[in-house]
mmCIF file of C-alpha atoms in Angstrom:
data_model
loop_
_atom_site.group_PDB
_atom_site.id
_atom_site.type_symbol
_atom_site.label_atom_id
_atom_site.label_comp_id
_atom_site.label_asym_id
_atom_site.label_seq_id
_atom_site.Cartn_x
_atom_site.Cartn_y
_atom_site.Cartn_z
ATOM 1 C CA MET A 13 0.000 0.000 0.000
ATOM 2 C CA PRO A 14 1.481 3.399 -0.954
ATOM 3 C CA THR A 15 2.617 5.672 1.875
ATOM 4 C CA THR A 16 1.827 9.393 1.746
ATOM 5 C CA ALA A 17 5.217 11.102 2.180
ATOM 6 C CA LEU A 18 4.302 14.227 4.128
ATOM 7 C CA TYR A 19 7.908 15.451 4.123
ATOM 8 C CA ARG A 20 7.684 16.147 0.395
ATOM 9 C CA ASP A 21 5.459 19.143 1.084
ATOM 10 C CA ASP A 22 6.789 20.198 4.500
ATOM 11 C CA PHE A 23 10.478 19.713 5.315
ATOM 12 C CA TYR A 24 9.930 21.068 8.845
ATOM 13 C CA LEU A 25 7.221 18.592 9.849
ATOM 14 C CA SER A 26 8.826 16.680 12.729
ATOM 15 C CA THR A 27 5.799 14.810 14.092
ATOM 16 C CA CYS A 28 2.544 13.407 12.748
ATOM 17 C CA GLU A 29 -0.086 10.750 13.371
ATOM 18 C CA ALA A 30 -0.193 7.585 11.275
ATOM 19 C CA MET A 31 -1.784 4.151 11.100
ATOM 20 C CA VAL A 32 0.144 0.895 10.653
ATOM 21 C CA THR A 33 -0.732 -0.774 7.334
ATOM 22 C CA ALA A 34 1.827 -3.615 7.319
ATOM 23 C CA VAL A 35 4.480 -5.187 9.560
ATOM 24 C CA HIS A 36 7.159 -7.269 7.841
ATOM 25 C CA GLU A 37 9.373 -10.002 9.172
ATOM 26 C CA GLY A 38 12.570 -8.363 10.357
ATOM 27 C CA GLY A 39 10.807 -5.340 11.822
ATOM 28 C CA ALA A 40 10.030 -3.111 8.831
ATOM 29 C CA VAL A 41 6.794 -1.176 9.375
ATOM 30 C CA GLU A 42 4.612 0.457 6.716
ATOM 31 C CA LEU A 43 2.284 3.350 7.545
ATOM 32 C CA ASP A 44 -0.506 5.154 5.728
ATOM 33 C CA GLN A 45 1.509 8.392 5.953
ATOM 34 C CA THR A 46 4.835 9.522 7.380
ATOM 35 C CA CYS A 47 7.053 12.517 8.122
ATOM 36 C CA PHE A 48 10.138 10.239 8.117
ATOM 37 C CA TYR A 49 12.389 10.820 5.093
ATOM 38 C CA ALA A 50 13.390 7.615 3.295
ATOM 39 C CA THR A 51 17.041 7.175 2.256
ATOM 40 C CA SER A 52 17.467 8.549 -1.259
ATOM 41 C CA GLY A 53 19.695 10.739 -3.415
ATOM 42 C CA GLY A 54 22.656 10.578 -1.070
ATOM 43 C CA GLN A 55 20.657 11.712 1.989
ATOM 44 C CA PRO A 56 20.263 9.195 4.847
ATOM 45 C CA GLY A 57 16.793 8.238 5.995
ATOM 46 C CA ASP A 58 15.364 9.559 9.248
ATOM 47 C CA THR A 59 15.625 7.939 12.639
ATOM 48 C CA GLY A 60 13.352 8.615 15.593
ATOM 49 C CA MET A 61 10.530 6.879 17.417
ATOM 50 C CA PHE A 62 6.905 5.788 17.339
ATOM 51 C CA GLU A 63 4.748 6.721 20.316
ATOM 52 C CA ARG A 64 1.949 4.268 21.113
ATOM 53 C CA ALA A 65 -1.437 5.063 22.672
ATOM 54 C CA ASN A 66 -0.231 3.803 26.073
ATOM 55 C CA GLY A 67 2.727 6.200 25.979
ATOM 56 C CA SER A 68 5.405 3.586 25.312
ATOM 57 C CA LYS A 69 8.030 4.284 22.649
ATOM 58 C CA ILE A 70 9.376 2.220 19.754
ATOM 59 C CA ALA A 71 12.788 3.282 18.410
ATOM 60 C CA VAL A 72 13.126 3.596 14.611
ATOM 61 C CA ALA A 73 16.679 2.926 13.411
ATOM 62 C CA LEU A 74 16.311 3.657 9.680
ATOM 63 C CA THR A 75 13.802 4.682 7.029
ATOM 64 C CA ARG A 76 14.104 3.409 3.472
ATOM 65 C CA HIS A 77 12.091 2.732 0.344
ATOM 66 C CA GLY A 78 10.588 -0.639 -0.424
ATOM 67 C CA GLU A 79 10.400 -2.219 -3.862
ATOM 68 C CA THR A 80 9.053 1.045 -5.279
ATOM 69 C CA LYS A 81 9.441 4.706 -4.303
ATOM 70 C CA ASP A 82 5.866 4.924 -3.004
ATOM 71 C CA ILE A 83 6.539 2.262 -0.368
ATOM 72 C CA ILE A 84 8.336 3.567 2.739
ATOM 73 C CA LEU A 85 9.677 1.141 5.325
ATOM 74 C CA HIS A 86 10.414 2.187 8.902
ATOM 75 C CA GLN A 87 12.968 -0.215 10.357
ATOM 76 C CA VAL A 88 12.306 -0.766 14.046
ATOM 77 C CA ALA A 89 15.467 -1.024 16.159
ATOM 78 C CA GLU A 90 16.570 -4.510 17.170
ATOM 79 C CA GLY A 91 14.887 -5.745 20.337
ATOM 80 C CA GLU A 92 12.026 -3.236 20.176
ATOM 81 C CA ALA A 93 8.358 -4.261 20.293
ATOM 82 C CA LEU A 94 6.475 -4.238 17.005
ATOM 83 C CA PRO A 95 3.202 -2.375 16.497
ATOM 84 C CA SER A 96 0.099 -4.116 15.138
ATOM 85 C CA VAL A 97 -1.598 -3.578 11.783
ATOM 86 C CA GLY A 98 -4.329 -0.989 12.264
ATOM 87 C CA GLU A 99 -2.628 0.554 15.307
ATOM 88 C CA LYS A 100 -2.443 4.332 15.459
ATOM 89 C CA LEU A 101 0.904 5.890 16.315
ATOM 90 C CA VAL A 102 2.399 9.330 16.803
ATOM 91 C CA LEU A 103 5.648 9.654 14.839
ATOM 92 C CA HIS A 104 8.599 11.711 16.116
ATOM 93 C CA ILE A 105 11.679 12.113 13.951
ATOM 94 C CA ASP A 106 15.097 12.834 15.496
ATOM 95 C CA TRP A 107 14.797 16.526 14.651
ATOM 96 C CA PRO A 108 18.328 17.744 15.577
ATOM 97 C CA ARG A 109 19.781 15.076 13.259
ATOM 98 C CA ARG A 110 17.334 15.842 10.432
ATOM 99 C CA TYR A 111 17.935 19.581 10.701
ATOM 100 C CA LYS A 112 21.696 19.071 10.334
ATOM 101 C CA LEU A 113 21.049 16.949 7.236
ATOM 102 C CA MET A 114 18.756 19.663 5.825
ATOM 103 C CA ARG A 115 21.462 22.283 6.353
ATOM 104 C CA MET A 116 24.090 20.019 4.809
ATOM 105 C CA HIS A 117 21.941 19.121 1.799
ATOM 106 C CA ALA A 118 21.324 22.806 1.108
ATOM 107 C CA ALA A 119 25.082 23.398 1.393
ATOM 108 C CA CYS A 120 25.692 20.746 -1.276
ATOM 109 C CA HIS A 121 23.366 22.629 -3.626
ATOM 110 C CA LEU A 122 25.273 25.844 -2.972
ATOM 111 C CA LEU A 123 28.538 24.056 -3.753
ATOM 112 C CA SER A 124 27.124 23.005 -7.125
ATOM 113 C CA VAL A 125 26.515 26.706 -7.826
ATOM 114 C CA VAL A 126 30.061 27.708 -6.886
ATOM 115 C CA CYS A 127 31.469 24.749 -8.854
ATOM 116 C CA PRO A 128 29.278 24.449 -11.972
ATOM 117 C CA TYR A 129 30.543 21.061 -13.135
ATOM 118 C CA PRO A 130 28.665 17.778 -13.686
ATOM 119 C CA ILE A 131 28.144 15.935 -10.399
ATOM 120 C CA THR A 132 29.400 12.342 -10.386
ATOM 121 C CA GLY A 133 28.497 11.447 -6.813
ATOM 122 C CA ALA A 134 27.341 12.857 -3.484
ATOM 123 C CA ALA A 135 26.683 11.807 0.097
ATOM 124 C CA VAL A 136 25.030 13.979 2.735
ATOM 125 C CA GLY A 137 26.158 13.471 6.338
ATOM 126 C CA GLU A 138 25.447 15.013 9.722
ATOM 127 C CA ASP A 139 28.946 16.426 10.184
ATOM 128 C CA GLU A 140 30.563 16.062 6.761
ATOM 129 C CA SER A 141 29.224 15.753 3.232
ATOM 130 C CA ARG A 142 30.973 15.085 -0.037
ATOM 131 C CA VAL A 143 30.260 16.084 -3.610
ATOM 132 C CA ASP A 144 32.225 14.661 -6.540
ATOM 133 C CA PHE A 145 32.605 16.703 -9.721
ATOM 134 C CA ASP A 146 33.687 15.800 -13.233
ATOM 135 C CA MET A 147 36.468 18.388 -13.480
ATOM 136 C CA THR A 148 40.195 18.678 -14.116
ATOM 137 C CA GLU A 149 40.700 22.270 -12.991
ATOM 138 C CA THR A 150 42.705 23.127 -9.894
ATOM 139 C CA ILE A 151 40.666 25.223 -7.497
ATOM 140 C CA ASP A 152 41.497 26.759 -4.113
ATOM 141 C CA LYS A 153 39.387 25.429 -1.227
ATOM 142 C CA ASP A 154 39.539 28.739 0.647
ATOM 143 C CA GLN A 155 38.208 30.539 -2.413
ATOM 144 C CA VAL A 156 35.338 28.050 -2.675
ATOM 145 C CA THR A 157 34.609 28.476 1.047
ATOM 146 C CA ALA A 158 34.468 32.249 0.635
ATOM 147 C CA GLU A 159 31.998 31.937 -2.245
ATOM 148 C CA LEU A 160 29.866 29.483 -0.273
ATOM 149 C CA MET A 161 29.722 31.792 2.732
ATOM 150 C CA ARG A 162 28.823 34.724 0.495
ATOM 151 C CA LEU A 163 25.757 32.798 -0.720
ATOM 152 C CA VAL A 164 24.918 31.795 2.856
ATOM 153 C CA SER A 165 25.158 35.366 4.163
ATOM 154 C CA GLU A 166 23.067 36.767 1.301
ATOM 155 C CA ASN A 167 20.193 34.721 2.768
ATOM 156 C CA HIS A 168 18.497 33.596 -0.419
ATOM 157 C CA PRO A 169 15.154 31.801 -0.085
ATOM 158 C CA ILE A 170 15.101 28.057 -0.752
ATOM 159 C CA TYR A 171 11.820 26.583 -1.928
ATOM 160 C CA VAL A 172 10.318 23.794 -4.006
ATOM 161 C CA GLN A 173 8.485 23.977 -7.316
ATOM 162 C CA TRP A 174 6.818 20.946 -8.863
ATOM 163 C CA ILE A 175 7.116 19.955 -12.506
ATOM 164 C CA THR A 176 5.648 16.988 -14.324
ATOM 165 C CA ASP A 177 7.646 13.957 -15.393
ATOM 166 C CA GLU A 178 7.120 15.092 -18.977
ATOM 167 C CA GLU A 179 8.572 18.539 -18.275
ATOM 168 C CA LEU A 180 11.676 16.951 -16.767
ATOM 169 C CA ILE A 181 12.161 14.612 -19.716
ATOM 170 C CA ALA A 182 11.750 17.556 -22.099
ATOM 171 C CA ASN A 183 14.393 19.605 -20.217
ATOM 172 C CA PRO A 184 17.304 17.233 -19.471
ATOM 173 C CA GLY A 185 19.720 20.146 -19.087
ATOM 174 C CA ILE A 186 18.351 21.041 -15.628
ATOM 175 C CA VAL A 187 19.807 17.806 -14.209
ATOM 176 C CA LYS A 188 23.286 18.407 -12.767
ATOM 177 C CA SER A 189 24.061 14.803 -11.883
ATOM 178 C CA LYS A 190 26.069 13.051 -14.564
ATOM 179 C CA ASN A 191 25.324 9.466 -13.507
ATOM 180 C CA VAL A 192 21.987 9.531 -11.681
ATOM 181 C CA ARG A 193 18.688 10.706 -13.090
ATOM 182 C CA PRO A 194 15.821 11.902 -10.864
ATOM 183 C CA PRO A 195 13.162 9.195 -10.513
ATOM 184 C CA VAL A 196 10.121 9.555 -12.708
ATOM 185 C CA GLY A 197 6.911 7.574 -12.641
ATOM 186 C CA MET A 198 5.179 9.281 -9.720
ATOM 187 C CA GLY A 199 3.718 12.012 -11.909
ATOM 188 C CA ARG A 200 5.687 14.941 -10.530
ATOM 189 C CA VAL A 201 9.261 15.898 -9.704
ATOM 190 C CA SER A 202 10.394 18.508 -7.166
ATOM 191 C CA LEU A 203 12.711 21.303 -8.238
ATOM 192 C CA VAL A 204 14.723 22.813 -5.401
ATOM 193 C CA CYS A 205 15.042 26.520 -6.178
ATOM 194 C CA ILE A 206 17.421 28.998 -4.551
ATOM 195 C CA GLY A 207 16.939 32.757 -4.863
ATOM 196 C CA GLU A 208 13.980 34.823 -5.996
ATOM 197 C CA ASN A 209 12.652 33.328 -9.234
ATOM 198 C CA SER A 210 15.403 30.660 -9.039
ATOM 199 C CA SER A 211 18.026 33.367 -9.613
ATOM 200 C CA VAL A 212 20.765 31.372 -7.859
ATOM 201 C CA ASP A 213 19.916 27.778 -8.737
ATOM 202 C CA SER A 214 17.240 25.274 -9.697
ATOM 203 C CA GLN A 215 17.691 21.510 -9.883
ATOM 204 C CA PRO A 216 15.592 18.362 -9.433
ATOM 205 C CA CYS A 217 16.005 16.901 -5.948
ATOM 206 C CA GLY A 218 13.807 14.876 -3.638
ATOM 207 C CA GLY A 219 15.769 15.621 -0.466
ATOM 208 C CA THR A 220 14.974 17.925 2.444
ATOM 209 C CA HIS A 221 16.438 21.416 2.746
ATOM 210 C CA VAL A 222 16.275 24.507 4.956
ATOM 211 C CA SER A 223 14.110 27.424 3.812
ATOM 212 C CA GLU A 224 16.848 30.036 3.430
ATOM 213 C CA THR A 225 20.587 29.939 2.881
ATOM 214 C CA GLN A 226 21.350 31.721 6.164
ATOM 215 C CA GLU A 227 20.111 28.629 8.043
ATOM 216 C CA VAL A 228 23.003 26.614 6.601
ATOM 217 C CA GLY A 229 25.307 28.433 9.008
ATOM 218 C CA ALA A 230 29.106 28.434 8.892
ATOM 219 C CA ILE A 231 30.487 25.852 6.449
ATOM 220 C CA HIS A 232 33.811 25.312 4.759
ATOM 221 C CA ILE A 233 35.600 23.056 2.309
ATOM 222 C CA ALA A 234 37.806 20.879 4.492
ATOM 223 C CA LYS A 235 39.539 19.059 1.653
ATOM 224 C CA ILE A 236 39.581 18.648 -2.130
ATOM 225 C CA GLU A 237 40.732 15.196 -3.209
ATOM 226 C CA LYS A 238 41.770 13.994 -6.632
ATOM 227 C CA LYS A 239 39.793 10.852 -7.449
ATOM 228 C CA GLY A 240 40.966 9.992 -10.929
ATOM 229 C CA ARG A 241 42.080 12.134 -13.833
ATOM 230 C CA GLU A 242 38.746 13.908 -14.213
ATOM 231 C CA ASN A 243 37.186 13.655 -10.782
ATOM 232 C CA ARG A 244 37.488 15.917 -7.738
ATOM 233 C CA ARG A 245 35.905 15.199 -4.348
ATOM 234 C CA PHE A 246 34.942 18.170 -2.184
ATOM 235 C CA ARG A 247 34.396 17.555 1.536
ATOM 236 C CA ILE A 248 32.074 20.047 3.270
ATOM 237 C CA ARG A 249 32.061 20.488 7.041
ATOM 238 C CA PHE A 250 30.246 22.749 9.455
ATOM 239 C CA GLY A 251 32.072 25.562 11.203
ATOM 240 C CA THR A 252 35.116 27.567 10.137
ATOM 241 C CA PRO A 253 38.389 26.021 8.968
ATOM 242 C CA ASP A 254 40.085 27.044 12.242
ATOM 243 C CA ALA A 255 37.318 25.481 14.320
ATOM 244 C CA SER A 256 37.783 22.105 12.667
ATOM 245 C CA ALA A 257 41.559 22.071 12.711
#
């Protein structure tokens, strides 16, 4: 049964009510709707807990997709009790962790503005993220950091616009990733836009992001690694370079 992914329309929704629609062997739970983000596009899935009617808690260790993108599986932590089909729960995501991932994911988008090269890989983390670019140029990490912080301090709005699958297929140039294409088949695709009228950036992405660049906070490029003749890996961390030394 498809799960309504509430996070697609509200990145800041940290709690919601839901009903259990399936419980799988191994502890994966399906719900009629969820605010838990499912692992996708380099961003880890949410962790958190289910609150039962009697007040007891069930820890959720991971959220991922099932066989299709419209199936979301909440993996209950080992040793935890399992809810019953039809049971109503209150969902609570680990908000401090999610918010860090939202800030980091937005930072990765800003990096793709500062470094306008095809993206060959990316992974969003709580304390460090990486973005790989198809590039041969030598670039100074302090210069990139300065450009990133300029975009952060200018406090551009970050918002989502929806386009149809057909519009995406007709405009392949808006996809920055060289190896991975945004999933189609659900009827619509989210465009993450930065700046008034997408003046800074616009790219398909199903992840979660903060609502303005200022929320990203202090970030810097900790390292640029050469991964092959035409590949450079940028590592983004929170804080200033001195603070992380």
